[in-house]
mmCIF file with all atom_site columns, C-alpha atoms in Angstrom:
data_model
loop_
_atom_site.group_PDB
_atom_site.id
_atom_site.type_symbol
_atom_site.label_atom_id
_atom_site.label_alt_id
_atom_site.label_comp_id
_atom_site.label_asym_id
_atom_site.label_entity_id
_atom_site.label_seq_id
_atom_site.pdbx_PDB_ins_code
_atom_site.Cartn_x
_atom_site.Cartn_y
_atom_site.Cartn_z
_atom_site.occupancy
_atom_site.B_iso_or_equiv
_atom_site.pdbx_formal_charge
_atom_site.auth_seq_id
_atom_site.auth_comp_id
_atom_site.auth_asym_id
_atom_site.auth_atom_id
_atom_site.pdbx_PDB_model_num
ATOM 1  C CA . PRO K 1 1  ? -22.777 -14.174 3.791  1.00 37.00 ? 1  PRO K CA 1
ATOM 2  C CA . ASN K 1 2  ? -20.139 -13.454 1.196  1.00 41.00 ? 2  ASN K CA 1
ATOM 3  C CA . THR K 1 3  ? -21.210 -10.138 -0.253 1.00 36.00 ? 3  THR K CA 1
ATOM 4  C CA . GLY K 1 4  ? -17.835 -9.192  -1.646 1.00 46.00 ? 4  GLY K CA 1
ATOM 5  C CA . MET K 1 5  ? -14.114 -9.499  -1.329 1.00 46.00 ? 5  MET K CA 1
ATOM 6  C CA . GLY K 1 6  ? -14.197 -8.057  2.173  1.00 45.00 ? 6  GLY K CA 1
ATOM 7  C CA . GLY K 1 7  ? -16.877 -10.370 3.465  1.00 43.00 ? 7  GLY K CA 1
ATOM 8  C CA . ALA K 1 8  ? -20.200 -9.223  4.896  1.00 40.00 ? 8  ALA K CA 1
ATOM 9  C CA . GLU K 1 9  ? -18.665 -6.065  6.322  1.00 41.00 ? 9  GLU K CA 1
ATOM 10 C CA . GLY K 1 10 ? -17.088 -5.185  2.987  1.00 43.00 ? 10 GLY K CA 1
ATOM 11 C CA . GLY K 1 11 ? -13.479 -4.138  3.060  1.00 45.00 ? 11 GLY K CA 1
ATOM 12 C CA . SER K 1 12 ? -12.820 -3.803  -0.630 1.00 47.00 ? 12 SER K CA 1
ATOM 13 C CA . SER K 1 13 ? -14.218 -1.746  -3.463 1.00 39.00 ? 13 SER K CA 1
ATOM 14 C CA . THR K 1 14 ? -14.906 -4.746  -5.665 1.00 45.00 ? 14 THR K CA 1
ATOM 15 C CA . ASP K 1 15 ? -18.319 -6.399  -5.877 1.00 53.00 ? 15 ASP K CA 1
ATOM 16 C CA . THR K 1 16 ? -17.020 -9.873  -6.732 1.00 69.00 ? 16 THR K CA 1
ATOM 17 C CA . MET K 1 17 ? -18.951 -12.657 -5.057 1.00 80.00 ? 17 MET K CA 1
ATOM 18 C CA . LEU K 1 18 ? -16.763 -15.347 -3.542 1.00 81.00 ? 18 LEU K CA 1
ATOM 19 C CA . PRO K 1 19 ? -17.576 -18.880 -2.455 1.00 88.00 ? 19 PRO K CA 1
ATOM 20 C CA . PHE K 1 20 ? -17.680 -19.841 1.219  1.00 93.00 ? 20 PHE K CA 1
ATOM 21 C CA . ALA K 1 21 ? -14.193 -21.397 1.050  1.00 95.00 ? 21 ALA K CA 1
ATOM 22 C CA . LEU K 1 22 ? -11.299 -21.621 -1.400 1.00 96.00 ? 22 LEU K CA 1
ATOM 23 C CA . CYS K 1 23 ? -8.018  -23.506 -1.490 1.00 96.00 ? 23 CYS K CA 1
ATOM 24 C CA . ALA K 1 24 ? -4.741  -21.599 -1.229 1.00 96.00 ? 24 ALA K CA 1
ATOM 25 C CA . SER K 1 25 ? -3.953  -21.915 -4.951 1.00 96.00 ? 25 SER K CA 1
ATOM 26 C CA . ASP K 1 26 ? -7.346  -20.446 -5.919 1.00 96.00 ? 26 ASP K CA 1
ATOM 27 C CA . ILE K 1 27 ? -6.836  -17.571 -3.497 1.00 96.00 ? 27 ILE K CA 1
ATOM 28 C CA . ALA K 1 28 ? -3.375  -17.001 -5.011 1.00 97.00 ? 28 ALA K CA 1
ATOM 29 C CA . LYS K 1 29 ? -4.867  -16.823 -8.526 1.00 96.00 ? 29 LYS K CA 1
ATOM 30 C CA . LEU K 1 30 ? -7.539  -14.439 -7.318 1.00 94.00 ? 30 LEU K CA 1
ATOM 31 C CA . ILE K 1 31 ? -5.058  -12.014 -5.765 1.00 95.00 ? 31 ILE K CA 1
ATOM 32 C CA . LYS K 1 32 ? -2.352  -12.612 -8.400 1.00 95.00 ? 32 LYS K CA 1
ATOM 33 C CA . ARG K 1 33 ? 0.302   -13.719 -5.927 1.00 96.00 ? 33 ARG K CA 1
ATOM 34 C CA . ASN K 1 34 ? 2.767   -16.589 -5.809 1.00 96.00 ? 34 ASN K CA 1
ATOM 35 C CA . PRO K 1 35 ? 0.874   -19.746 -4.710 1.00 95.00 ? 35 PRO K CA 1
ATOM 36 C CA . LYS K 1 36 ? 3.707   -20.858 -2.410 1.00 96.00 ? 36 LYS K CA 1
ATOM 37 C CA . SER K 1 37 ? 3.714   -17.488 -0.634 1.00 96.00 ? 37 SER K CA 1
ATOM 38 C CA . VAL K 1 38 ? -0.047  -17.550 -0.200 1.00 97.00 ? 38 VAL K CA 1
ATOM 39 C CA . SER K 1 39 ? 0.002   -21.138 1.034  1.00 96.00 ? 39 SER K CA 1
ATOM 40 C CA . SER K 1 40 ? 2.759   -20.308 3.523  1.00 96.00 ? 40 SER K CA 1
ATOM 41 C CA . PHE K 1 41 ? 0.865   -17.272 4.803  1.00 97.00 ? 41 PHE K CA 1
ATOM 42 C CA . LEU K 1 42 ? -2.387  -19.233 5.155  1.00 98.00 ? 42 LEU K CA 1
ATOM 43 C CA . THR K 1 43 ? -0.646  -22.078 6.986  1.00 96.00 ? 43 THR K CA 1
ATOM 44 C CA . ARG K 1 44 ? 0.836   -19.638 9.503  1.00 97.00 ? 44 ARG K CA 1
ATOM 45 C CA . PHE K 1 45 ? -2.507  -17.865 9.842  1.00 97.00 ? 45 PHE K CA 1
ATOM 46 C CA . ALA K 1 46 ? -4.328  -21.184 10.404 1.00 97.00 ? 46 ALA K CA 1
ATOM 47 C CA . ASP K 1 47 ? -1.851  -22.170 13.126 1.00 97.00 ? 47 ASP K CA 1
ATOM 48 C CA . LYS K 1 48 ? -3.168  -19.226 15.138 1.00 97.00 ? 48 LYS K CA 1
ATOM 49 C CA . ASN K 1 49 ? -6.756  -19.464 13.821 1.00 96.00 ? 49 ASN K CA 1
ATOM 50 C CA . PRO K 1 50 ? -7.498  -23.181 13.360 1.00 94.00 ? 50 PRO K CA 1
ATOM 51 C CA . ASP K 1 51 ? -11.201 -22.646 12.638 1.00 95.00 ? 51 ASP K CA 1
ATOM 52 C CA . CYS K 1 52 ? -10.396 -20.739 9.432  1.00 97.00 ? 52 CYS K CA 1
ATOM 53 C CA . ARG K 1 53 ? -9.647  -23.874 7.447  1.00 96.00 ? 53 ARG K CA 1
ATOM 54 C CA . ILE K 1 54 ? -11.534 -27.007 6.544  1.00 95.00 ? 54 ILE K CA 1
ATOM 55 C CA . ALA K 1 55 ? -9.766  -30.315 5.895  1.00 94.00 ? 55 ALA K CA 1
ATOM 56 C CA . THR K 1 56 ? -10.740 -31.804 2.549  1.00 92.00 ? 56 THR K CA 1
ATOM 57 C CA . GLU K 1 57 ? -11.786 -35.417 2.277  1.00 88.00 ? 57 GLU K CA 1
ATOM 58 C CA . SER K 1 58 ? -9.686  -36.055 -0.808 1.00 76.00 ? 58 SER K CA 1
ATOM 59 C CA . LYS K 1 59 ? -6.090  -36.958 -0.083 1.00 75.00 ? 59 LYS K CA 1
ATOM 60 C CA . ARG K 1 60 ? -5.106  -37.364 -3.736 1.00 82.00 ? 60 ARG K CA 1
ATOM 61 C CA . ARG K 1 61 ? -1.804  -36.054 -4.968 1.00 83.00 ? 61 ARG K CA 1
ATOM 62 C CA . ASN K 1 62 ? -1.990  -32.469 -6.313 1.00 85.00 ? 62 ASN K CA 1
ATOM 63 C CA . GLU K 1 63 ? -5.292  -31.765 -4.588 1.00 88.00 ? 63 GLU K CA 1
ATOM 64 C CA . PRO K 1 64 ? -5.538  -29.352 -1.658 1.00 91.00 ? 64 PRO K CA 1
ATOM 65 C CA . ALA K 1 65 ? -5.584  -30.739 1.855  1.00 91.00 ? 65 ALA K CA 1
ATOM 66 C CA . TYR K 1 66 ? -7.490  -27.676 3.107  1.00 94.00 ? 66 TYR K CA 1
ATOM 67 C CA . THR K 1 67 ? -9.870  -24.985 2.010  1.00 95.00 ? 67 THR K CA 1
ATOM 68 C CA . TYR K 1 68 ? -9.996  -21.671 3.817  1.00 97.00 ? 68 TYR K CA 1
ATOM 69 C CA . ARG K 1 69 ? -13.125 -19.823 4.949  1.00 97.00 ? 69 ARG K CA 1
ATOM 70 C CA . ILE K 1 70 ? -13.041 -16.585 2.997  1.00 96.00 ? 70 ILE K CA 1
ATOM 71 C CA . ASP K 1 71 ? -14.817 -14.514 5.649  1.00 95.00 ? 71 ASP K CA 1
ATOM 72 C CA . ASP K 1 72 ? -12.166 -15.614 8.168  1.00 96.00 ? 72 ASP K CA 1
ATOM 73 C CA . VAL K 1 73 ? -9.025  -15.192 6.067  1.00 96.00 ? 73 VAL K CA 1
ATOM 74 C CA . TRP K 1 74 ? -9.812  -12.323 3.705  1.00 95.00 ? 74 TRP K CA 1
ATOM 75 C CA . PRO K 1 75 ? -9.140  -9.420  6.124  1.00 96.00 ? 75 PRO K CA 1
ATOM 76 C CA . ALA K 1 76 ? -5.757  -10.967 7.000  1.00 96.00 ? 76 ALA K CA 1
ATOM 77 C CA . ILE K 1 77 ? -4.944  -11.527 3.319  1.00 96.00 ? 77 ILE K CA 1
ATOM 78 C CA . GLU K 1 78 ? -5.727  -7.894  2.500  1.00 95.00 ? 78 GLU K CA 1
ATOM 79 C CA . LYS K 1 79 ? -3.435  -6.737  5.321  1.00 95.00 ? 79 LYS K CA 1
ATOM 80 C CA . TRP K 1 80 ? -0.710  -9.181  4.242  1.00 95.00 ? 80 TRP K CA 1
ATOM 81 C CA . MET K 1 81 ? -0.902  -7.925  0.636  1.00 94.00 ? 81 MET K CA 1
ATOM 82 C CA . LYS K 1 82 ? -0.654  -4.311  1.784  1.00 93.00 ? 82 LYS K CA 1
ATOM 83 C CA . ASP K 1 83 ? 2.313   -5.071  4.078  1.00 91.00 ? 83 ASP K CA 1
ATOM 84 C CA . ASN K 1 84 ? 4.115   -7.341  1.574  1.00 82.00 ? 84 ASN K CA 1
ATOM 85 C CA . THR K 1 85 ? 3.979   -5.588  -1.763 1.00 71.00 ? 85 THR K CA 1
ATOM 86 C CA . ALA K 1 86 ? 6.987   -7.493  -3.135 1.00 58.00 ? 86 ALA K CA 1
ATOM 87 C CA . ASP K 1 87 ? 6.044   -11.103 -3.821 1.00 56.00 ? 87 ASP K CA 1
#
């Protein structure tokens, strides 16, 4: 279950509830980072962890092709943000 930003184990001090999955642009808004940087990071992460993303059924222009399972990607995003402070 999504009990906070750090997933069920809790890795963050915030109590914000998150949905099961979000697209890269929504994650970028949430963490206040450049959407292209976040998308690039998530694509590289998904190459090594293919179960972290879900293909969307909609293939319309300007709609995301994937959503990412928050419990799978959030710990990596937190580490990436800490290691890459300049965005």
